[in-house]
PDB file of C-alpha atoms and ligand atoms in Angstrom:
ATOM      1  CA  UNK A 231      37.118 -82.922  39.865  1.00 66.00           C
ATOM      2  CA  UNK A 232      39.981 -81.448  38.712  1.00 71.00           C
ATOM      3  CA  UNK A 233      38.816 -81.159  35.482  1.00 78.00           C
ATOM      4  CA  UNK A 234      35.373 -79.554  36.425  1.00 79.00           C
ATOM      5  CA  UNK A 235      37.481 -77.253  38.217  1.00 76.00           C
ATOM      6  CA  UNK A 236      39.715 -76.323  35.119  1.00 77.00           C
ATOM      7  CA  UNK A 237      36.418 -75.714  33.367  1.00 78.00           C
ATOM      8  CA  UNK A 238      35.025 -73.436  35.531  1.00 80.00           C
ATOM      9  CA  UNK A 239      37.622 -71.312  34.852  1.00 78.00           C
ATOM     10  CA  UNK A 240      37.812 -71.145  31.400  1.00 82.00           C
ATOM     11  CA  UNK A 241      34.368 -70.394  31.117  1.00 85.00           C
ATOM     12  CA  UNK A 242      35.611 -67.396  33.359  1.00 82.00           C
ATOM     13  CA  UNK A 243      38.123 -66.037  31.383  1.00 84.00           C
ATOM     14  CA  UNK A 244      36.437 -66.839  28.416  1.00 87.00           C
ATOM     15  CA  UNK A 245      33.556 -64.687  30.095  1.00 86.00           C
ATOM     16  CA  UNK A 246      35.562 -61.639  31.103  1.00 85.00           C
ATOM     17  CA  UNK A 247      38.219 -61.898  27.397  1.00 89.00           C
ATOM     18  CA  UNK A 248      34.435 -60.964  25.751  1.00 89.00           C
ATOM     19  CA  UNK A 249      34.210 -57.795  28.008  1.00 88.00           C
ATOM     20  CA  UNK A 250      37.797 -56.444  26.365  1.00 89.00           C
ATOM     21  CA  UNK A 251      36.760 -54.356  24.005  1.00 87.00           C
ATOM     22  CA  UNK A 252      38.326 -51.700  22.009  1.00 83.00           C
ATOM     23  CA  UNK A 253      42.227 -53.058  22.429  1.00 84.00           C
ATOM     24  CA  UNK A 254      43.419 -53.015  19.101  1.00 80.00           C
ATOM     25  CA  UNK A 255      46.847 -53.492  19.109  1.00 83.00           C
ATOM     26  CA  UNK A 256      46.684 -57.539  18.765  1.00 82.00           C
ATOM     27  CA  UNK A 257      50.375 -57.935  20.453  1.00 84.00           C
ATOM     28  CA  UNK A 258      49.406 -55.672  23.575  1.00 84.00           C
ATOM     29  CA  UNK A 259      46.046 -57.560  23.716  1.00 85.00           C
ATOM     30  CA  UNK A 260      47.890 -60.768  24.091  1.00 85.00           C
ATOM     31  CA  UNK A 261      50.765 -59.600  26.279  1.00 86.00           C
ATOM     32  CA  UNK A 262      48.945 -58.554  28.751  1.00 90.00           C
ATOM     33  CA  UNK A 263      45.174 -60.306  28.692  1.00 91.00           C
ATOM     34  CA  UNK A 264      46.994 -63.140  30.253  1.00 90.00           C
ATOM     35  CA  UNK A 265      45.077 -66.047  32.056  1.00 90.00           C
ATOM     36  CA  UNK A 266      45.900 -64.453  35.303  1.00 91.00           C
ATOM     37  CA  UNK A 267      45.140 -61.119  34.726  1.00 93.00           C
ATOM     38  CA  UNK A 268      41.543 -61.940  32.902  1.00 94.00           C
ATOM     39  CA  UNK A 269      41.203 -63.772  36.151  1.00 93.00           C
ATOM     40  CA  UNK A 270      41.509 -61.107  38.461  1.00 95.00           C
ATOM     41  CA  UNK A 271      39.812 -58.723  36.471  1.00 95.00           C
ATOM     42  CA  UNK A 272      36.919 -61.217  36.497  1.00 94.00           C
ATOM     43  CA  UNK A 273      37.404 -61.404  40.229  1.00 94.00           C
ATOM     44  CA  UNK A 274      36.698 -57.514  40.057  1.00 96.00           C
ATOM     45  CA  UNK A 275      34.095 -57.382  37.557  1.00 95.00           C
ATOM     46  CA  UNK A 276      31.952 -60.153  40.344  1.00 93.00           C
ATOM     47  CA  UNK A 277      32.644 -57.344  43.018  1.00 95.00           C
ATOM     48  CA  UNK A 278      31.007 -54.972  41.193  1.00 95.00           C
ATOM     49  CA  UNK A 279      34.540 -52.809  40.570  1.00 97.00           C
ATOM     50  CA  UNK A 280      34.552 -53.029  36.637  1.00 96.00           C
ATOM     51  CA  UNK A 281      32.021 -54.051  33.880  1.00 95.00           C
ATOM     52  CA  UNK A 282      34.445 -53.783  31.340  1.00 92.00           C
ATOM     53  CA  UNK A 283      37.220 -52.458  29.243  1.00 94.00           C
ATOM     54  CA  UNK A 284      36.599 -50.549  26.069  1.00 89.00           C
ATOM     55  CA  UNK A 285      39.688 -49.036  24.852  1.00 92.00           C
ATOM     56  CA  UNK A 286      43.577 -48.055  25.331  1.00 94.00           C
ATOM     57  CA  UNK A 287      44.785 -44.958  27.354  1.00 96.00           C
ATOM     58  CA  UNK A 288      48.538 -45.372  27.202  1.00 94.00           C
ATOM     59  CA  UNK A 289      50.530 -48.553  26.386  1.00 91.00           C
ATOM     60  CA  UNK A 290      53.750 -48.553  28.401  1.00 89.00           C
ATOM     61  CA  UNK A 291      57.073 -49.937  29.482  1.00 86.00           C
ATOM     62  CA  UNK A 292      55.862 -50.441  32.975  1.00 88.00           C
ATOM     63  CA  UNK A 293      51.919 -50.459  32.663  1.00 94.00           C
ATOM     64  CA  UNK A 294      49.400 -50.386  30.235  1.00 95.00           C
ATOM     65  CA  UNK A 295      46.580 -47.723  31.373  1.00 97.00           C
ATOM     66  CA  UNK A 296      42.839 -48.858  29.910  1.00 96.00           C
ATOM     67  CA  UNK A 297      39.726 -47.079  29.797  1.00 96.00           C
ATOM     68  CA  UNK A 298      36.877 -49.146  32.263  1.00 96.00           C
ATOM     69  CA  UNK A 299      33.137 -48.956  32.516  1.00 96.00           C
ATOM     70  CA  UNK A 300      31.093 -49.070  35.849  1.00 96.00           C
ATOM     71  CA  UNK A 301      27.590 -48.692  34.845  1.00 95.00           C
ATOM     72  CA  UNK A 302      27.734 -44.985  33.272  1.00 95.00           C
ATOM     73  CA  UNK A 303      30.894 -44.040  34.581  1.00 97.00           C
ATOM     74  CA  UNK A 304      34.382 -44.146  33.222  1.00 98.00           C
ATOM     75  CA  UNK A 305      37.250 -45.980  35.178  1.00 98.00           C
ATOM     76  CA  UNK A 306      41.063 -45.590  34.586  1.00 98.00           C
ATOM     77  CA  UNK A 307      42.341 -49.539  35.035  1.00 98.00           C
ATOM     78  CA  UNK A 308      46.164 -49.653  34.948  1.00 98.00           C
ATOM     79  CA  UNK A 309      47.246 -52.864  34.137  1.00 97.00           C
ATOM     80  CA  UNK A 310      51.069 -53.654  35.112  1.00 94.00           C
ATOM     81  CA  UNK A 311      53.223 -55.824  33.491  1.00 89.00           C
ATOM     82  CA  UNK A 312      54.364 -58.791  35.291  1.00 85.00           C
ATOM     83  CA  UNK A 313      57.244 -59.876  32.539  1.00 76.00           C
ATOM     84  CA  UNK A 314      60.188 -58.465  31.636  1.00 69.00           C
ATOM     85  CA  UNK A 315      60.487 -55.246  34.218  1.00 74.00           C
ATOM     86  CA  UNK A 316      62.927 -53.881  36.097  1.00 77.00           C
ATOM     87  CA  UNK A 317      62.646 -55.331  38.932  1.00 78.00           C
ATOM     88  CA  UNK A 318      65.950 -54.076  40.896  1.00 79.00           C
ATOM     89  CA  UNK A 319      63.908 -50.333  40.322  1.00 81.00           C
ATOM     90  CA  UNK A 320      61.154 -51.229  42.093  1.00 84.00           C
ATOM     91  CA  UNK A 321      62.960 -53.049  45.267  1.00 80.00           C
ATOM     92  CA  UNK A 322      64.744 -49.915  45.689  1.00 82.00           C
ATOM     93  CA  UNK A 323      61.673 -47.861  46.957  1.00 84.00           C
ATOM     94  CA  UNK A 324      60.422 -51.025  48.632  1.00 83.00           C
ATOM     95  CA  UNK A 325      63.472 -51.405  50.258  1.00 80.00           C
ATOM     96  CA  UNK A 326      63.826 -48.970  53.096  1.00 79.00           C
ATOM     97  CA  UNK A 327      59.651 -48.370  53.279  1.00 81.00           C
ATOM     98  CA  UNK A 328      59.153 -49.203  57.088  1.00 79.00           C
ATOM     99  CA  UNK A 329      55.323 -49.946  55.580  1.00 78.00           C
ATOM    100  CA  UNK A 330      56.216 -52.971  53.795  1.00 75.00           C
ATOM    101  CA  UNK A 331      59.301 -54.554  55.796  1.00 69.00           C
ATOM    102  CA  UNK A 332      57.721 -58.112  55.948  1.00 63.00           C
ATOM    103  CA  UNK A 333      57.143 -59.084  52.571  1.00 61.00           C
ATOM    104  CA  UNK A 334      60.353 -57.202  50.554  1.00 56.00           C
ATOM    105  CA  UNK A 335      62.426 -60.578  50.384  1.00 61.00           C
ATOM    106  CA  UNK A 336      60.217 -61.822  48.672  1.00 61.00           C
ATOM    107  CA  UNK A 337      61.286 -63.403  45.266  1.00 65.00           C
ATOM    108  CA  UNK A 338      58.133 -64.250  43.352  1.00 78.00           C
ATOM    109  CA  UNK A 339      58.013 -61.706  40.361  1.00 82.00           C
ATOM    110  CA  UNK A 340      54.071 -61.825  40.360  1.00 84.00           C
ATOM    111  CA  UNK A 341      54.319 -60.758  44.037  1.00 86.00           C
ATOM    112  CA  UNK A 342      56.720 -58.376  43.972  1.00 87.00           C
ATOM    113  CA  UNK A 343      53.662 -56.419  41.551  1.00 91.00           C
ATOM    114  CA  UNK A 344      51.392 -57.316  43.864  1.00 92.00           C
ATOM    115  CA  UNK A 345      53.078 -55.699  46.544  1.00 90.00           C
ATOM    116  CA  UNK A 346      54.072 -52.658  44.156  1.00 92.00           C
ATOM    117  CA  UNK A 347      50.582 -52.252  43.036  1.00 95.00           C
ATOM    118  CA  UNK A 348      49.374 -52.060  46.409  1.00 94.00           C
ATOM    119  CA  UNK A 349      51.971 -49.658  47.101  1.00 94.00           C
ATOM    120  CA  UNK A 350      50.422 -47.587  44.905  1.00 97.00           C
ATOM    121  CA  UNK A 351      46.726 -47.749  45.810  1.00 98.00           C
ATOM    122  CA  UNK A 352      47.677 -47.002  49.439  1.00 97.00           C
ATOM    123  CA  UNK A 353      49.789 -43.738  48.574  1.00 98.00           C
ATOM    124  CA  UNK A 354      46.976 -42.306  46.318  1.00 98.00           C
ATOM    125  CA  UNK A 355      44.955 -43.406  49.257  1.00 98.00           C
ATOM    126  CA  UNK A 356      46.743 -41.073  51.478  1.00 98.00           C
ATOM    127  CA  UNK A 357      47.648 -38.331  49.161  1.00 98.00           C
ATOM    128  CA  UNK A 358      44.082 -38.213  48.650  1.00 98.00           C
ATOM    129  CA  UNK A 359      43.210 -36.690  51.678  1.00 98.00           C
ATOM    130  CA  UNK A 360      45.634 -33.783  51.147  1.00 98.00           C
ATOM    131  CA  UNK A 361      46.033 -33.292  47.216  1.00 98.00           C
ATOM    132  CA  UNK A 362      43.359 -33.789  44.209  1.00 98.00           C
ATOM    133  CA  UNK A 363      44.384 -36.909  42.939  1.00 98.00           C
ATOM    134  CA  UNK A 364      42.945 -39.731  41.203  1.00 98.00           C
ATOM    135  CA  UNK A 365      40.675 -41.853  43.648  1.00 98.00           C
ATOM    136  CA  UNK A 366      41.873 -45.450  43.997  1.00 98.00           C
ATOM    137  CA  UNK A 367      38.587 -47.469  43.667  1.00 98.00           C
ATOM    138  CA  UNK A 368      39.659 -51.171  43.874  1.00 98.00           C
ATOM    139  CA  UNK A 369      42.944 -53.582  42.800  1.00 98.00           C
ATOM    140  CA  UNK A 370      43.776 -57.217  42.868  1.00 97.00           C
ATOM    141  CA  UNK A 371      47.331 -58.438  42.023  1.00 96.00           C
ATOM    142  CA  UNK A 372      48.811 -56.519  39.142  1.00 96.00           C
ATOM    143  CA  UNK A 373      45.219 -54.077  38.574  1.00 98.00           C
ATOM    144  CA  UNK A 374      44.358 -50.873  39.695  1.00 98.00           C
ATOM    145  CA  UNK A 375      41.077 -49.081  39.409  1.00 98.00           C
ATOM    146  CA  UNK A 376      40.856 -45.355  39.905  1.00 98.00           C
ATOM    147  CA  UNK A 377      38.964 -42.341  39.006  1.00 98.00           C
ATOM    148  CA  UNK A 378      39.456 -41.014  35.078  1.00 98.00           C
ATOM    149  CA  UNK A 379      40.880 -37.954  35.611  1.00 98.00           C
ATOM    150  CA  UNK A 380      39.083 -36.880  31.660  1.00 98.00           C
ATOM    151  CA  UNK A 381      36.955 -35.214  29.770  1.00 96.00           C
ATOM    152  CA  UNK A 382      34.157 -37.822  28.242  1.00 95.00           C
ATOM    153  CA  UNK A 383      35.990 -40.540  26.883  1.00 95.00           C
ATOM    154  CA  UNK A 384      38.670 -38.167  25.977  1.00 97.00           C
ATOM    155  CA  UNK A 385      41.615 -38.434  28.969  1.00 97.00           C
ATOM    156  CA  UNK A 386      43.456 -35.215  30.543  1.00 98.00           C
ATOM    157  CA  UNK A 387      46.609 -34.808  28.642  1.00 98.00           C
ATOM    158  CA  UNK A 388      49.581 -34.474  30.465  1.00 98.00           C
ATOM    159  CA  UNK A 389      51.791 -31.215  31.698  1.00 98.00           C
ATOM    160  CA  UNK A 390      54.419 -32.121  29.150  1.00 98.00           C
ATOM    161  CA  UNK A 391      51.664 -32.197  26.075  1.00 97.00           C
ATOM    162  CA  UNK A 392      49.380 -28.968  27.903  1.00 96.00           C
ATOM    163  CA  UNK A 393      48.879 -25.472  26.788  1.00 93.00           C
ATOM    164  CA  UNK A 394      49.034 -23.667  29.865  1.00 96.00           C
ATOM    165  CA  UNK A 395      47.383 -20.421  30.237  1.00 95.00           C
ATOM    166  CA  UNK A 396      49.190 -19.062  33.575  1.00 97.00           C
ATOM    167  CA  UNK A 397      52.276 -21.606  33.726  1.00 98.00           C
ATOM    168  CA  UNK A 398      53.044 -19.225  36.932  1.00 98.00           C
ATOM    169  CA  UNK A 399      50.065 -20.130  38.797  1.00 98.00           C
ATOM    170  CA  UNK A 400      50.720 -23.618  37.552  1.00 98.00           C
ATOM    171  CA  UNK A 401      53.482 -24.219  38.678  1.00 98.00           C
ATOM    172  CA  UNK A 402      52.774 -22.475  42.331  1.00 98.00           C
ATOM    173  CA  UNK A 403      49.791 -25.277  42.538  1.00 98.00           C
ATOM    174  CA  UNK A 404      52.529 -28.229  41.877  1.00 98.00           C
ATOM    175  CA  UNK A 405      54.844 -26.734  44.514  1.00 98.00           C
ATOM    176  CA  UNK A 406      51.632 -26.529  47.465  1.00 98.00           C
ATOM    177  CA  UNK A 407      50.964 -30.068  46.234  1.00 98.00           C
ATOM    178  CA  UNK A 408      54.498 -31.592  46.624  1.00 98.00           C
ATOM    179  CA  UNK A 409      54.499 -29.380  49.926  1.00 98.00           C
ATOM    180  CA  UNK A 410      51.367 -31.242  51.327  1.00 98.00           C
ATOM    181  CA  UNK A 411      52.069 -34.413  50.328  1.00 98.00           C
ATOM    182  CA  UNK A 412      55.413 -34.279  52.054  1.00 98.00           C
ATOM    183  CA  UNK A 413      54.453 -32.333  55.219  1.00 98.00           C
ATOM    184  CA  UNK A 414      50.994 -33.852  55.761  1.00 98.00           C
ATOM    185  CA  UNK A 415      50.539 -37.190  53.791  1.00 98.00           C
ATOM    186  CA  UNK A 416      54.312 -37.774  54.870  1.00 97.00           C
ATOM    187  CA  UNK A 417      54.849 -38.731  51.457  1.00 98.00           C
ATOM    188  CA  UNK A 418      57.693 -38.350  48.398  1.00 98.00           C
ATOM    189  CA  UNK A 419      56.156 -39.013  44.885  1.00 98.00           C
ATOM    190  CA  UNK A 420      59.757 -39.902  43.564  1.00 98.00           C
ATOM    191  CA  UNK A 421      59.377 -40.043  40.026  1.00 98.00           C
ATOM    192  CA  UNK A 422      57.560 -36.729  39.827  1.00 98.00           C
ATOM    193  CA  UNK A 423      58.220 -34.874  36.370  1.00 98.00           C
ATOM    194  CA  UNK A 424      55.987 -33.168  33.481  1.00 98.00           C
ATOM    195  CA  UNK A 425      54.947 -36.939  32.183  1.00 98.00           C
ATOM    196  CA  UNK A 426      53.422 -37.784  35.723  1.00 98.00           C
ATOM    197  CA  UNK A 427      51.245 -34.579  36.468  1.00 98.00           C
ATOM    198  CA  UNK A 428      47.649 -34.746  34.021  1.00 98.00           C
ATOM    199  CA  UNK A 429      45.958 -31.488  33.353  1.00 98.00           C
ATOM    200  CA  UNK A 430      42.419 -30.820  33.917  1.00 97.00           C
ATOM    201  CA  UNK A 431      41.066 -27.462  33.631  1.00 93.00           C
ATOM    202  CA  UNK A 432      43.809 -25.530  34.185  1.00 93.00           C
ATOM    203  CA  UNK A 433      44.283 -27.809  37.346  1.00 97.00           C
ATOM    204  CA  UNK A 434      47.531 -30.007  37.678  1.00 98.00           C
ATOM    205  CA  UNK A 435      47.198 -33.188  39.094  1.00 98.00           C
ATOM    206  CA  UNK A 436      49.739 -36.026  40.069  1.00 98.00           C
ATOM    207  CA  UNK A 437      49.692 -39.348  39.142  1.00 98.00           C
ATOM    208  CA  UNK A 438      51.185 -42.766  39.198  1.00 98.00           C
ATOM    209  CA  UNK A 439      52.162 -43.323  42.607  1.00 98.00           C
ATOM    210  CA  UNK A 440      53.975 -46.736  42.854  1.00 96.00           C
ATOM    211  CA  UNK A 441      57.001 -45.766  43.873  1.00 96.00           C
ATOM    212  CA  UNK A 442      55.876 -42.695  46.186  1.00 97.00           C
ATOM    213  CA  UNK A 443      57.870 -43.179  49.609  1.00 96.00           C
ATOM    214  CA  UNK A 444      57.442 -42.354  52.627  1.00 96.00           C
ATOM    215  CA  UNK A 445      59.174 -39.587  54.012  1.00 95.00           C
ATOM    216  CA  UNK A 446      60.855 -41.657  56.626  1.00 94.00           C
ATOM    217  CA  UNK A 447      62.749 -43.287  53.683  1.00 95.00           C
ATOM    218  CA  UNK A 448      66.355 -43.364  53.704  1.00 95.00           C
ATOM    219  CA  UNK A 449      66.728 -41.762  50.186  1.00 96.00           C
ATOM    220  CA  UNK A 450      63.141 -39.432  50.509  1.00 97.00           C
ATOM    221  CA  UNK A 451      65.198 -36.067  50.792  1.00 97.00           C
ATOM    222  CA  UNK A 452      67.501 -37.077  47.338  1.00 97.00           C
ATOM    223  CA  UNK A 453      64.198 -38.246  45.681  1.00 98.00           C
ATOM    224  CA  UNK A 454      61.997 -34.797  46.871  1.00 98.00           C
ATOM    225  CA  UNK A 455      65.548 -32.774  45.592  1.00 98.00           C
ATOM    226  CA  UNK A 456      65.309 -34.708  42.293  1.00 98.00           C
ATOM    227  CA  UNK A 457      61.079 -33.872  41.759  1.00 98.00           C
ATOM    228  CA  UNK A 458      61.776 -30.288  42.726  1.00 98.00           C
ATOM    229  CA  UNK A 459      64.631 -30.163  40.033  1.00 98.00           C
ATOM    230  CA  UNK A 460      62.456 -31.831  37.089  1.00 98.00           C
ATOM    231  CA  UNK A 461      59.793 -29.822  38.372  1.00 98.00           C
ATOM    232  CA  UNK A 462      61.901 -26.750  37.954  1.00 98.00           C
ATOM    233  CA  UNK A 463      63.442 -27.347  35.086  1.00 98.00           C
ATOM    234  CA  UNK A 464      60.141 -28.008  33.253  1.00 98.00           C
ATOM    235  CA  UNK A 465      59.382 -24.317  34.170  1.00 98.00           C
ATOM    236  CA  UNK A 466      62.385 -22.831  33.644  1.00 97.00           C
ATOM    237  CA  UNK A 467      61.302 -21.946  30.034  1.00 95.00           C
ATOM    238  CA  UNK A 468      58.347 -20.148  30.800  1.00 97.00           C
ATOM    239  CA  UNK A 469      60.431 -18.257  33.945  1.00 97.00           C
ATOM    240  CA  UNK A 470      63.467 -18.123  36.309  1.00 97.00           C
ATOM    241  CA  UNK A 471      63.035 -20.042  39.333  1.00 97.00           C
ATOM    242  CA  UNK A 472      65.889 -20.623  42.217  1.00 97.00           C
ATOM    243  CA  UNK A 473      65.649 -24.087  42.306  1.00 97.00           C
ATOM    244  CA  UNK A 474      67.145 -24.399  46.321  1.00 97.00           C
ATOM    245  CA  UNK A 475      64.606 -21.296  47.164  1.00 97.00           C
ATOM    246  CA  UNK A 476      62.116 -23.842  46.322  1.00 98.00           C
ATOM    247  CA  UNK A 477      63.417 -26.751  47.712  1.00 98.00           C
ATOM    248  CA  UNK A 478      63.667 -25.190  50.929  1.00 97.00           C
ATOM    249  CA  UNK A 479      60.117 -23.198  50.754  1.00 96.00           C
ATOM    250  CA  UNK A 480      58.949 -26.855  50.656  1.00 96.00           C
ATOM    251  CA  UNK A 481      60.574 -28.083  53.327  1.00 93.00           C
ATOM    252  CA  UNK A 482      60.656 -25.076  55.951  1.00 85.00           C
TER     253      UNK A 482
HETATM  254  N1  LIG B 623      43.456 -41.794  36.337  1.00 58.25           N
HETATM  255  C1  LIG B 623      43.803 -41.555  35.079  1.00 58.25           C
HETATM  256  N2  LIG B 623      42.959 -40.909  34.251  1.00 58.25           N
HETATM  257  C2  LIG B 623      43.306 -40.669  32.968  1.00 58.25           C
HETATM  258  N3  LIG B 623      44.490 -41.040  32.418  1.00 58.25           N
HETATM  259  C3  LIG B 623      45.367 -41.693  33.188  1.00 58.25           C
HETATM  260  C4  LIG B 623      45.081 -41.982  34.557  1.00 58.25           C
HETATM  261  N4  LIG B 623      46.134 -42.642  35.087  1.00 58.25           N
HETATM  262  C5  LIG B 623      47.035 -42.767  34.099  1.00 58.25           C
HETATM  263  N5  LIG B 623      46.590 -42.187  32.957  1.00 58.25           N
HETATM  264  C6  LIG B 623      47.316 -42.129  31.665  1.00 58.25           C
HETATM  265  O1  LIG B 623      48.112 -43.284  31.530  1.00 58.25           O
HETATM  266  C7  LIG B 623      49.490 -42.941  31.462  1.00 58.25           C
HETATM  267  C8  LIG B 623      50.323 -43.942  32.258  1.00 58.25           C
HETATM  268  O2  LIG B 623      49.963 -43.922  33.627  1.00 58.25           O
HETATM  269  P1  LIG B 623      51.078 -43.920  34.739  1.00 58.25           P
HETATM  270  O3  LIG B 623      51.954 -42.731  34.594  1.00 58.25           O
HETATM  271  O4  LIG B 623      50.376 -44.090  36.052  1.00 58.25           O
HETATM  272  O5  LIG B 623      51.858 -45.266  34.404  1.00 58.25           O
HETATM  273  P2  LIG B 623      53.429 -45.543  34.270  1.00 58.25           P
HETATM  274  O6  LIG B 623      53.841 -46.329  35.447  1.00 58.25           O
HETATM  275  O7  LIG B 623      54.162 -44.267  34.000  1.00 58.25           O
HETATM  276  O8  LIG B 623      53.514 -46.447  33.052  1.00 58.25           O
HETATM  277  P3  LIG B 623      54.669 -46.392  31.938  1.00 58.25           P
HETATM  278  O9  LIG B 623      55.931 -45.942  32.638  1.00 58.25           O
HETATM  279  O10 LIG B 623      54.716 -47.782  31.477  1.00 58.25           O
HETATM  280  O11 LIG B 623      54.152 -45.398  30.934  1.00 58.25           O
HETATM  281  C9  LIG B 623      49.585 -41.522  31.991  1.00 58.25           C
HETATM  282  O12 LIG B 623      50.625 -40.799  31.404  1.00 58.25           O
HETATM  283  C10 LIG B 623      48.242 -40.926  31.629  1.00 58.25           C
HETATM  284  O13 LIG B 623      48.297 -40.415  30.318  1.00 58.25           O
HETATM  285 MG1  LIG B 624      53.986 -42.352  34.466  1.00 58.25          MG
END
């Protein structure tokens, strides 16, 4: 019985390791195509979320963003790691987040991602009805499935990496955004800086949203001070900005 059952799911992940295409990079393949994760993704290949993975958006320290097929359309699936991670980082957003006050003793590393993973799917959730950013589309333990924020297969590059035409008007879009997210979605992103904002025509767009908080959070106002200053320091270059004028123009 047992063994039938074993079975079963090899055939699985043997099923969904054939739909990873395009993953070159042998060690990343194996790092993170473990038996779990091929299991989940099978999970949402069967409900119709994914039909598979054809190539490598960014390899990270914390994730690993792929490049996912539905049918025509191109999916962003962010993969992240379960091993070695800080995980003393991540309990200090959970930690204070009135949203997830049951579950942040827990000591299992695989559901501490779980948790941080759906963290992250329900703050784009909610940004997303105040700020363009991507739509979350489906996640199961340490996988989320969003929108490509791209160009054909080709993804939006980030602020850091952008030629900007009008880095002024730029940068006034970023500041409405942090602005709405905080007033209306309630929200902090928290690790806001040039790397975590994608360009697409001349629009800026936030990403990566794990570790948003909640603006009820005990640390919210330090994080919002510290994405204003990286904010405003990235833009410093192109112009002077008062830094507290800003901070306060967001707040007010
Ligand atoms: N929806 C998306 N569409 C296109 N590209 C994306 C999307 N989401 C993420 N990316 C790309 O993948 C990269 C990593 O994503 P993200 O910033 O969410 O992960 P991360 O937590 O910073 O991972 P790490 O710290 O390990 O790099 C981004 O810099 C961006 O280039
Ligand atoms: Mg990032």
């Amino acid at each position: 019985m047992l063994e039938k059952k074993v079975l079963k799911l090899d055939k699985k992940i043997d099923q969904m390791r054939k739909r990873v295409k395009g993953v070159e990079d042998y060690k990343i393949h194996d790092e993170v195509f473990d038996r779990t994760t091929l299991l989940a993704l099978y999970d949402l290949a069967n409900k119709g979320a994914i039909d598979l993975l054809y190539g490598t958006i960014k390899t990270g320290k914390e994730a690993n963003t792929f490049l996912g097929k539905r049918g025509d359309e191109n999916l962003a699936v962010k993969i992240h790691r379960t091993g070695n991670r800080d995980y003393s980082m991540m309990m200090a957003y959970i930690d204070g987040d009135h949203r997830f006050e049951d579950i942040k003793k827990s000591k299992s590393k695989r559901i501490m991602v779980k948790l941080w993973v759906q963290k992250e799917f329900r703050n784009l959730k909610s940004a997303s009805e105040h700020i363009r950013v991507p739509e979350p589309l489906a996640s199961k333990n340490n996988i989320i499935i969003m929108e490509f924020l791209g160009e054909g297969d080709v993804p939006a590059p980030m602020l850091k990496n952008s030629r900007m035409e009008d880095p002024k008007e730029v940068f006034k879009k970023i500041k409405r955004d942090i602005k709405r997210l905080y007033k209306k979605a309630g929200l902090v992103h928290a690790d806001l800086s040039e790397y975590n904002i994608l360009m697409m025509k001349g629009e800026p767009i936030m990403i990566d949203f794990a570790q948003a908080v909640a603006k009820d959070h005990p640390r919210a106002e330090e994080f919002l001070r510290r994405d204003v200053s990286n904010i405003t320091n990235f833009f410093q270059k192109y112009f002077k900005i008062d830094e507290k004028k800003v901070f306060n123009e967001i707040c007010d």
